[in-house]
Coordinates of C-alpha atoms and ligand atoms in Angstrom, one line a residue:
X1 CA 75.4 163.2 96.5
X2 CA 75.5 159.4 96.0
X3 CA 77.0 156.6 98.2
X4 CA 79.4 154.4 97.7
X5 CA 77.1 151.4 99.4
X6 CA 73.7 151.8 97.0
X7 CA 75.9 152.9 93.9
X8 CA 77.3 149.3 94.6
X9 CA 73.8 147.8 95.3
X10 CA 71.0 146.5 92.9
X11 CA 69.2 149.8 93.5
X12 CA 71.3 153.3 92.9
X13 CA 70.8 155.7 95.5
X14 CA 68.5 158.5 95.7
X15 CA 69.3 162.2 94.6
X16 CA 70.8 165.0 96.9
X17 CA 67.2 166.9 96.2
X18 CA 65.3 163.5 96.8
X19 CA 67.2 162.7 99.7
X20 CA 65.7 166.5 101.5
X21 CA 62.4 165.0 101.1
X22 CA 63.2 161.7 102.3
X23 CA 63.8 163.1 105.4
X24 CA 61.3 165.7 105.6
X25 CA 59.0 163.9 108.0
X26 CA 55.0 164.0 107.7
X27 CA 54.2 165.9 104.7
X28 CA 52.7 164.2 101.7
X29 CA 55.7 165.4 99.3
X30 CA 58.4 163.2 101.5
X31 CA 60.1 161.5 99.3
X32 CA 58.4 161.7 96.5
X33 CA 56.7 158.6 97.3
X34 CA 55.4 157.6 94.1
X35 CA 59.1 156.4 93.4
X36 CA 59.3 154.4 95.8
X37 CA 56.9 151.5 96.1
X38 CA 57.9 151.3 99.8
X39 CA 55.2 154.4 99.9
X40 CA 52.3 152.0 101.1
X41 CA 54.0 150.7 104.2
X42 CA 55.2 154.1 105.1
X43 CA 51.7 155.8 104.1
X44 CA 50.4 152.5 106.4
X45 CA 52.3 154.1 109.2
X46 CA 51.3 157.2 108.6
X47 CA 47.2 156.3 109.0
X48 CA 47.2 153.8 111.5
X49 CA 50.8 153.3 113.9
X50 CA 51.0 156.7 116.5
X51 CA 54.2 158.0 115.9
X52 CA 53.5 161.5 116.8
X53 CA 55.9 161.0 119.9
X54 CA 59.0 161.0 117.3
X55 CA 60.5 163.9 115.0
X56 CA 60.2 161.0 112.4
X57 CA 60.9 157.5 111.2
X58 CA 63.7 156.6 109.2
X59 CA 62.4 156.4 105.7
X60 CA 63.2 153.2 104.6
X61 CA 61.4 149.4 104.9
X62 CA 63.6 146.7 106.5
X63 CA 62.0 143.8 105.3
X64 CA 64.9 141.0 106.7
X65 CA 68.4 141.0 108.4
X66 CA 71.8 138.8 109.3
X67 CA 74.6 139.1 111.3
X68 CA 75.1 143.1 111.2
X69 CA 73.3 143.6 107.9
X70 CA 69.5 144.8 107.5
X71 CA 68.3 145.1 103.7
X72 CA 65.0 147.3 103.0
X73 CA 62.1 145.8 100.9
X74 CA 63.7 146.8 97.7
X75 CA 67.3 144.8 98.2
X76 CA 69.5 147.8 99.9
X77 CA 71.4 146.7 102.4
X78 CA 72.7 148.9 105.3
X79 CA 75.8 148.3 108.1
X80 CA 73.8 148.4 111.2
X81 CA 75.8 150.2 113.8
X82 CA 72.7 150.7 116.3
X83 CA 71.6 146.9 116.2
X84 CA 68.1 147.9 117.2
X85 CA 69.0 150.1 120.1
X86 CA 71.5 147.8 121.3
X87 CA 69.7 144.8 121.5
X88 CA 70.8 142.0 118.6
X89 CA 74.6 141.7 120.1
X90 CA 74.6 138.0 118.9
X91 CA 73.7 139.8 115.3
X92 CA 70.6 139.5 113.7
X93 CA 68.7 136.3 113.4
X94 CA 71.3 134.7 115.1
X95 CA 70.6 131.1 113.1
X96 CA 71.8 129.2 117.1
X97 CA 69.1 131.8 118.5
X98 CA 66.4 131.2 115.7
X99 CA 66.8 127.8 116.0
X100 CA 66.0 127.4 119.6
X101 CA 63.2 129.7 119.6
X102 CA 61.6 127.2 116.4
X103 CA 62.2 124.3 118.3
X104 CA 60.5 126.2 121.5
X105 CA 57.6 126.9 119.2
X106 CA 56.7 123.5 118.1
X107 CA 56.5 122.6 121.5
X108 CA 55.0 125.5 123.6
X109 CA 54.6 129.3 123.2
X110 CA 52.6 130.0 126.4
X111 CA 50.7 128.9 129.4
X112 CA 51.4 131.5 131.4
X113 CA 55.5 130.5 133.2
X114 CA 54.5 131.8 136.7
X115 CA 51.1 129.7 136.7
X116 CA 53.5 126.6 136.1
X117 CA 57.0 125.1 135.7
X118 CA 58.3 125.7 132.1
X119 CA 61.5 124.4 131.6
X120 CA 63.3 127.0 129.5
X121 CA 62.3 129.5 132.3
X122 CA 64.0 127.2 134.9
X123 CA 67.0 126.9 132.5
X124 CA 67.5 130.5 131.7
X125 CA 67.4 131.2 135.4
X126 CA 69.7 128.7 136.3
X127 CA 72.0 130.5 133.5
X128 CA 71.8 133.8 134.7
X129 CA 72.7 132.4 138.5
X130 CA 75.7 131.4 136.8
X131 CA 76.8 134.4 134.9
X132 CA 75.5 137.3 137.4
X133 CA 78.2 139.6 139.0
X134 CA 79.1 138.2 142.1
X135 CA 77.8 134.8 143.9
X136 CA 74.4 136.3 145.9
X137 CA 72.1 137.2 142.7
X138 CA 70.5 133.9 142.1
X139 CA 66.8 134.6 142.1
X140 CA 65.5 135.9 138.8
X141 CA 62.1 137.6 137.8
X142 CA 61.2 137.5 133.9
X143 CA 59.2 140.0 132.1
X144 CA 58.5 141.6 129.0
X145 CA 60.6 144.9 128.3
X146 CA 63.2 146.9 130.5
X147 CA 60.6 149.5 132.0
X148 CA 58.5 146.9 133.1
X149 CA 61.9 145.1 134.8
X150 CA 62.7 148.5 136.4
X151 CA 59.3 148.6 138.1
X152 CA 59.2 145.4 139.7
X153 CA 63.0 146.0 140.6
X154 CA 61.9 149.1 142.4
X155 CA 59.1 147.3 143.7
X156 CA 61.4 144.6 145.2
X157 CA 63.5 147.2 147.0
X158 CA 60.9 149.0 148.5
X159 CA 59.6 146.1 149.9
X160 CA 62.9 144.3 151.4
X161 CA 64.0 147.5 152.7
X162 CA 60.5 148.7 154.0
X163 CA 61.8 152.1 152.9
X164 CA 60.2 154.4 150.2
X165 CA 62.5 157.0 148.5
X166 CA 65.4 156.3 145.6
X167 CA 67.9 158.4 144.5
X168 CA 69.1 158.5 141.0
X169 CA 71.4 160.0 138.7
X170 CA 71.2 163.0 136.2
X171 CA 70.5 162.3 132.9
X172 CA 69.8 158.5 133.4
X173 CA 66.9 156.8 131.2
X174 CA 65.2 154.0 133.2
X175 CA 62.4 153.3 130.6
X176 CA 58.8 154.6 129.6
X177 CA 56.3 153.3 132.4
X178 CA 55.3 156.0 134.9
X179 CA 57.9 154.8 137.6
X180 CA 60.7 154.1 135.3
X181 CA 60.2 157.7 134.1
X182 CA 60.1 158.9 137.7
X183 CA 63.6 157.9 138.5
X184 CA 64.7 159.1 134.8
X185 CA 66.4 162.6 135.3
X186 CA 65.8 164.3 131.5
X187 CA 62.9 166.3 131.5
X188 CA 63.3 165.6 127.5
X189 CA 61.4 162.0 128.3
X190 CA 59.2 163.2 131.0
X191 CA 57.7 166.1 130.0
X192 CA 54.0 166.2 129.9
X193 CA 53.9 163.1 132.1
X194 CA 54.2 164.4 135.3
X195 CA 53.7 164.9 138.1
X196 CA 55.6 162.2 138.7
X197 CA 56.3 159.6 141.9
X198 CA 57.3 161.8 144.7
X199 CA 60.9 160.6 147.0
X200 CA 62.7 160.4 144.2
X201 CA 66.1 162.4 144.1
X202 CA 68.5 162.8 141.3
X203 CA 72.6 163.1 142.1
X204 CA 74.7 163.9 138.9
X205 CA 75.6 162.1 136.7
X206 CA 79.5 161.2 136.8
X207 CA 80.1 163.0 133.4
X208 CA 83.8 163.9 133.4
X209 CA 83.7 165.8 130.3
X210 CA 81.0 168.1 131.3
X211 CA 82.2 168.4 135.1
X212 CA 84.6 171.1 136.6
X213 CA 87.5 168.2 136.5
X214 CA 87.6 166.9 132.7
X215 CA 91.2 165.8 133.1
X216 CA 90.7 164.1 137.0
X217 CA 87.8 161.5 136.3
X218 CA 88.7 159.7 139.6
X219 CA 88.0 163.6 141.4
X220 CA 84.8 163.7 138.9
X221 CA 84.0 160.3 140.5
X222 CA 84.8 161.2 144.3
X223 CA 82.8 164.1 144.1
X224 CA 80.0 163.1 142.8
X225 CA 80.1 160.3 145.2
X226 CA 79.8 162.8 147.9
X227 CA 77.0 164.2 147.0
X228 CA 74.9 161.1 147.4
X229 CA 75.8 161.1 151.0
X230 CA 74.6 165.5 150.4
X231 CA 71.8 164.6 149.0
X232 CA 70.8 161.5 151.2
X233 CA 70.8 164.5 154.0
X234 CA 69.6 167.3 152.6
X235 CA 66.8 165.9 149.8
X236 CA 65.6 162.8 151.4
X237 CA 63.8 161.9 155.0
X238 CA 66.6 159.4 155.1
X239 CA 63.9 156.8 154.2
X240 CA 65.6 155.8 150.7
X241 CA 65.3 152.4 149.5
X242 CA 67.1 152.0 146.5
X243 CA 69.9 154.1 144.4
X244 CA 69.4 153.2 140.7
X245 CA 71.8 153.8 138.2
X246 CA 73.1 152.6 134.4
X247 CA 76.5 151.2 134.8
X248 CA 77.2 152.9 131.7
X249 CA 74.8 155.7 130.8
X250 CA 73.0 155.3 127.4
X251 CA 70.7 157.2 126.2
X252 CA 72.2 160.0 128.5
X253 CA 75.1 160.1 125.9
X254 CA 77.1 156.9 126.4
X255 CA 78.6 158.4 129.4
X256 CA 81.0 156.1 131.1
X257 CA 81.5 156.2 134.9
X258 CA 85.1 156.9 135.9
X259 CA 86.5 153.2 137.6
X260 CA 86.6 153.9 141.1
X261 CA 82.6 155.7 140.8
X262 CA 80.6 152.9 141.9
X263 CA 83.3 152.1 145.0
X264 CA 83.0 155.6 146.7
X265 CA 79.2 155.5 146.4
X266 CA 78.9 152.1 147.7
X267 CA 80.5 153.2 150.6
X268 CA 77.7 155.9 150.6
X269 CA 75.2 153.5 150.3
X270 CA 76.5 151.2 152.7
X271 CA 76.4 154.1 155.6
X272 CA 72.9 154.5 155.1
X273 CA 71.6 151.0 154.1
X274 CA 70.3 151.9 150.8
X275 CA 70.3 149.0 148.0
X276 CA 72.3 149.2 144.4
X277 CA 70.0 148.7 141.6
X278 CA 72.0 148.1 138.8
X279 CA 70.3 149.1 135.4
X280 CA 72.1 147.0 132.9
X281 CA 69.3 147.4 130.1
X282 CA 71.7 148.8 127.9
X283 CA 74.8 147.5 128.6
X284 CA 74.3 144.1 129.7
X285 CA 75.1 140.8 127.8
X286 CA 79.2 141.5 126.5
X287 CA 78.1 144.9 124.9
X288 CA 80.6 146.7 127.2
X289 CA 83.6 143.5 126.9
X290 CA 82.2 142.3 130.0
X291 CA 78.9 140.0 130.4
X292 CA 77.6 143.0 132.7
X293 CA 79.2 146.3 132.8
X294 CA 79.0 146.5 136.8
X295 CA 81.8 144.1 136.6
X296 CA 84.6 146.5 135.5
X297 CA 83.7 148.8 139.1
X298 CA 84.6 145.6 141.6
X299 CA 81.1 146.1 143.5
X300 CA 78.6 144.0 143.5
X301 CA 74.8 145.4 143.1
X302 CA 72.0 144.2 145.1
X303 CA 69.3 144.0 142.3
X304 CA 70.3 143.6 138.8
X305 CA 68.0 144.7 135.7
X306 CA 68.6 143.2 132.4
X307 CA 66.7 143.0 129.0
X308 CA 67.7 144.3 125.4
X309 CA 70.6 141.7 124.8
X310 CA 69.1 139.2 126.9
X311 CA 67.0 137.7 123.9
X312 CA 68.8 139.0 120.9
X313 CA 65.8 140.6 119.7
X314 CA 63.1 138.1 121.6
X315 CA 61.3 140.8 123.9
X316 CA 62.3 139.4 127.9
X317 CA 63.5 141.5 130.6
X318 CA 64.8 140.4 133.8
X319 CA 65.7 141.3 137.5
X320 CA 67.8 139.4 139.6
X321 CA 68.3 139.5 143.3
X322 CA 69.7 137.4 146.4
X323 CA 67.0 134.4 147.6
X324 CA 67.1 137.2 151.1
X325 CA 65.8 140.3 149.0
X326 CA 63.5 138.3 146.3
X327 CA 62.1 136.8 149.8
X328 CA 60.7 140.0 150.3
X329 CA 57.8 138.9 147.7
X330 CA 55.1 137.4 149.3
X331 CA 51.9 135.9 147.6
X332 CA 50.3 138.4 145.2
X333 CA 52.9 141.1 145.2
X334 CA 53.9 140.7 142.0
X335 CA 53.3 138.7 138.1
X336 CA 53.1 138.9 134.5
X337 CA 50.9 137.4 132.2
X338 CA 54.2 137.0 129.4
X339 CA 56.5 137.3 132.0
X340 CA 59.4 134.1 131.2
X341 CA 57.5 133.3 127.8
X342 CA 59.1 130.1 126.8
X343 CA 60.0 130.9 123.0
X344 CA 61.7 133.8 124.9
X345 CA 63.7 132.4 127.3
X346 CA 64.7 129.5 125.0
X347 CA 66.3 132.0 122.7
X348 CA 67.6 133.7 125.8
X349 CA 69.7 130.5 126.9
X350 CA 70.9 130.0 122.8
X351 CA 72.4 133.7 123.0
X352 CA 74.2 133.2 125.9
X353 CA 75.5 130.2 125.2
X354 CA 76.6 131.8 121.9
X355 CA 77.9 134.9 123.6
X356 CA 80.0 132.7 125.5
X357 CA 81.2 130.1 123.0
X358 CA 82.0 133.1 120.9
X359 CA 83.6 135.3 123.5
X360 CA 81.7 138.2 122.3
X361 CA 82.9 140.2 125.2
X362 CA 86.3 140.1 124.4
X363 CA 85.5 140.8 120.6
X364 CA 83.8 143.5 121.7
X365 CA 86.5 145.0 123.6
X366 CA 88.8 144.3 120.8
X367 CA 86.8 146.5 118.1
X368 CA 85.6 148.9 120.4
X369 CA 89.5 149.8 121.6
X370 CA 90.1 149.5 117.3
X371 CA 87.1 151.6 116.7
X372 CA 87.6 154.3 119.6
X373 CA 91.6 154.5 118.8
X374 CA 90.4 155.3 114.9
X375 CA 87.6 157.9 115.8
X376 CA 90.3 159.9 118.0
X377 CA 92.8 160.3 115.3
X378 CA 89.7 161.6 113.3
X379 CA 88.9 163.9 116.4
X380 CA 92.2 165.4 116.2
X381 CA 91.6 166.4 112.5
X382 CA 87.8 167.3 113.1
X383 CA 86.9 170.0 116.2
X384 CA 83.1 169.1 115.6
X385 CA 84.4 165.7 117.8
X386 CA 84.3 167.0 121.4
X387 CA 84.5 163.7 122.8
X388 CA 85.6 159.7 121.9
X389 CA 84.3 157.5 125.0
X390 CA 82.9 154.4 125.6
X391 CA 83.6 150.5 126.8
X392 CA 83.6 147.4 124.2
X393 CA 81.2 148.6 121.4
X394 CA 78.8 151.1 123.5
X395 CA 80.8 154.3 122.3
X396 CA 79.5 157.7 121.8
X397 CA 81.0 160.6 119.7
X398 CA 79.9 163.7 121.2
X399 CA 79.7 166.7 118.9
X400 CA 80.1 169.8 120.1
X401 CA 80.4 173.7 118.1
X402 CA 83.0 175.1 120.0
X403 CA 85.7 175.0 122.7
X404 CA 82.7 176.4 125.2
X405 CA 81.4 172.8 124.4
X406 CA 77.9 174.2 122.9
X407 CA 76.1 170.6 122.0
X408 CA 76.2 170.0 118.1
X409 CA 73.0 168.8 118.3
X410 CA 71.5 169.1 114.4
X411 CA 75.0 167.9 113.0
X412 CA 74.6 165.1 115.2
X413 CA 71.4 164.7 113.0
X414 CA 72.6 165.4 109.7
X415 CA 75.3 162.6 110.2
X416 CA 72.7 159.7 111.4
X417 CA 70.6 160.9 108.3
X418 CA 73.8 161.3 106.1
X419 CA 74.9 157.8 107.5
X420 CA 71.7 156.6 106.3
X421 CA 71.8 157.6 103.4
X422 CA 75.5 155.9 102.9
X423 CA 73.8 152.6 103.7
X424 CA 74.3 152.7 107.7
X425 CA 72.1 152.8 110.4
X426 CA 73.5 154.5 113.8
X427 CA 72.1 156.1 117.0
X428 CA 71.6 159.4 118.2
X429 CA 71.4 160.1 121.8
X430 CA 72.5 162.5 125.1
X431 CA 70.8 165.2 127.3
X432 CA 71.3 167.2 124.2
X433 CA 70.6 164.8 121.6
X434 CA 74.7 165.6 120.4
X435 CA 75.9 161.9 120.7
X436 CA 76.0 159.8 117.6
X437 CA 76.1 156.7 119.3
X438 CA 78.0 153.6 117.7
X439 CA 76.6 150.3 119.4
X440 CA 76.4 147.4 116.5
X441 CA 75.7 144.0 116.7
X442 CA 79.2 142.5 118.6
X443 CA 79.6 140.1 115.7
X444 CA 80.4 142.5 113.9
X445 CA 84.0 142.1 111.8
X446 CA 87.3 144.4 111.6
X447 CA 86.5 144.8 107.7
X448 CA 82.7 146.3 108.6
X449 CA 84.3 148.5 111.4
X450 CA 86.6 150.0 108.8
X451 CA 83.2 150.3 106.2
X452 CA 81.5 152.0 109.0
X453 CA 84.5 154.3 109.6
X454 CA 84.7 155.1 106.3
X455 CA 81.1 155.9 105.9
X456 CA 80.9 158.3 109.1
X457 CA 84.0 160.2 108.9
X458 CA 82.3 160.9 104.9
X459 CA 79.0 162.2 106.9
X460 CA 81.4 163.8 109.1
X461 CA 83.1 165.7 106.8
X462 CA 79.9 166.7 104.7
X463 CA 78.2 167.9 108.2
X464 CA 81.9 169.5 109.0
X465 CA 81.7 171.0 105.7
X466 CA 78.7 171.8 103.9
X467 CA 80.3 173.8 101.6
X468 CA 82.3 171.2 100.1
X469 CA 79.5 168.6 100.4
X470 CA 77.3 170.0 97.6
X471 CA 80.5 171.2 95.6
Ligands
PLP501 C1 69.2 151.8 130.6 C2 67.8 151.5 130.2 N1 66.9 151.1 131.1 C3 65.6 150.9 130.7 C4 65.2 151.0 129.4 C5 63.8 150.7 129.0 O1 63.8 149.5 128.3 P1 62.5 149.2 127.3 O2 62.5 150.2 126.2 O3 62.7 147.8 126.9 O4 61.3 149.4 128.2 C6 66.2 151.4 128.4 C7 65.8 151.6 127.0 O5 66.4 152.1 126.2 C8 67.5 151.7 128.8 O6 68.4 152.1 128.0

């Protein structure tokens, strides 16, 4: 096996027999190293970064990127369709982004932006004011990385509400700190970490394709509407704070609520006085073909988490509330060290202003309709496609065996790793690990869309087929 991408690069692709070993994770044989002079950093990793928490890393060295292109210490250059989990949607080293974070540099990198007034802190929050759902969330926290936004986001409600419980949604993915992982509902992330934070309750997930009504998504969404108001009676001691949930579902599988979801529940949490936390980690910042993904459901959340395309690859998270809810903070409640670091928040305000001078949202709608249109006329020839879904350039493939919908989870595998090896990075995610998950940079052009089709319907077809792979 040899792809088209490296037979045109500097260096030829690997053999079928080398590519087994490239991917057989932590044994001293993989990949026949000695071939590859990339061995010391991957050996480096081996010794001295933990990594035990992953099946493995991709065996290859990025050593530099652009736009949607990353190229690996030896000159290969791969299509990235994942953008490093969904974060670089202005494209890599966005040169607007770079720029501002340089010019940030000469001039300040830290003195802690909660300590004193920065002015790329005050800027960026003045800018999210501006582009936030709705005309109430104008009071912005800064931190590091998402989990640490969800805390403080959690905190927040807690404390404006004077209430303690939350109630989130099957197979969600809130983040890696202890009470990001409480309110995640996939035993997959939390296991070994618990017990976790007690009043927490999880409603499902408005998954029409799994649900008893794949061809009524509004029903799917009514229903599982209801059984907030269920579960607010029967799992809580009506004391819940906050109901947290993705506006689009990532890691759960890309799993996009049906339009009139977040209305019905709103109504839910209306009744009870319970706050909307909406997690836009994932699909914030024009991923979805809207600057925020709530935007497409008409409601407006109460707390709204953002990080990942905030920065284009800067690490910054945010949460934003109303001046009445972020009043609920009083001296000492809350801080971070990094939280708002200048160089950050400078390259922040850079890729929004670029997302907007751009109008990556509506690019991002327009090849994500191009791209899902093309991948369900491949569904049609290919049963291993069980499902096409997604909004903008957040779209997930799920793979299933059979018409019982058994997950396809290690062809989901075979194709990221057959995608690699093409010379195209993509994602794998879902409950089930059975979504390949398509989420590259938004710059990204009509004539890569078509390269990345071409490459995955090619893994496709050798997962599809092994037979006629090796022939
Ligand atoms: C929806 C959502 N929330 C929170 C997080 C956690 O973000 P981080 O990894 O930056 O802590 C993620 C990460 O994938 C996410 O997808």
């Amino acid at each position: 096996m040899r792809c088209k991408r490296w037979q045109r690069a500097k260096h030829p692709a690997p053999k079928a027999g080398i590519i087994k070993l490239l991917f057989a994770p932590h044994t001293d044989r993989a990949f026949g190293l000695k071939a590859f002079p990339m061995a010391d950093t991957i050996q480096k990793y081996k010794d001295y970064v933990m990594t035990g928490f992953l099946k493995s890393v991709a065996p290859i060295v990025i050593d530099r990127a652009s736009g949607v292109t990353v190229t690996d210490i030896h000159g290969r250059e791969y299509l990235d369709c994942f953008a490093g989990i969904s974060v670089v949607n202005a494209g890599h080293c966005n040169p607007q982004v770079v720029a501002a974070a340089k010019a940030q540099m000469d001039k300040l990198v830290h003195c802690s932006s909660y300590l004193y007034h920065v002015q790329p802190v005050a800027d960026l929050a003045e800018k999210i004011a501006h582009i936030a759902p709705g005309k109430n969330l104008t009071q912005t926290f800064f931190g590091n990385g998402g989990a640490e936004a969800i805390e403080g986001a959690l905190k927040l409600a807690r404390l404006y509400t004077g209430k303690h419980e939350f109630i989130s949604l099957q197979a969600s993915f809130h983040g890696r700190s202890w009470g990001a992982l409480s309110v995640t509902g996939n035993y997959a992330r939390k296991k070994k970490g618990g017990p976790y934070a007690s009043g927490i309750s999880f409603a499902p997930a408005p998954y029409a394709y799994r649900s008893p009504w794949p061809n009524d998504p509004e029903e799917c969404a009514r229903q599982c509407a209801r059984a907030i108001d269920d579960i607010v009676k029967f799992a809580t001691s009506n004391d819940v704070a906050g109901f947290i949930a993705e506006p689009v579902m990532g890691e759960g599988g890309i799993i996009v609520p049906p339009f009139n979801y977040f209305k019905e529940v709103k109504k839910v949490l209306d009744h009870y006085g319970i706050l909307f936390i909406a997690d836009e980690v994932q699909s914030g910042f024009a991923r979805t073909g809207k600057m925020f993904a709530i935007e497409y459901y008409g409601v407006e959340p109460d707390i709204l988490v953002t990080a990942k395309g905030i920065a284009d690859g800067f690490p910054l998270s945010a949460f934003t509330a109303s001046a009445e809810i972020a009043a609920a903070y009083k001296p000492g409640d809350h801080l971070s060290t990094f939280g708002g670091n200048p160089v950050c928040c400078a390259a922040a305000l850079a890729n929004i202003q670029f997302i907007e001078k751009e109008n990556l949202a509506a690019r991002a709608t327009e090849t994500g309709n191009y791209t899902m249109a093309k991948l369900r006329e491949l569904q049609k020839k290919n049963s291993l496609i069980g499902d096409v879904r997604g909004l903008g350039l957040m779209i997930g493939i799920e793979l299933v065996k059979d018409a019982q919908k058994t997950p396809a989870t290690v062809e989901a595998e075979a194709i990221r790793d057959a995608c690699l090896c093409k010379g195209m990075l993509i994602g794998v995610g879902g409950v089930s690990g059975n979504v390949v998950r398509f989420q590259p940079p938004l710059v990204i052009t009509r004539q890569q869309i078509d390269q990345a089709l071409a490459i995955f319907t090619e893994a496709l077809q050798e997962v599809a087929q092994p037979a006629h792979a090796t022939a």
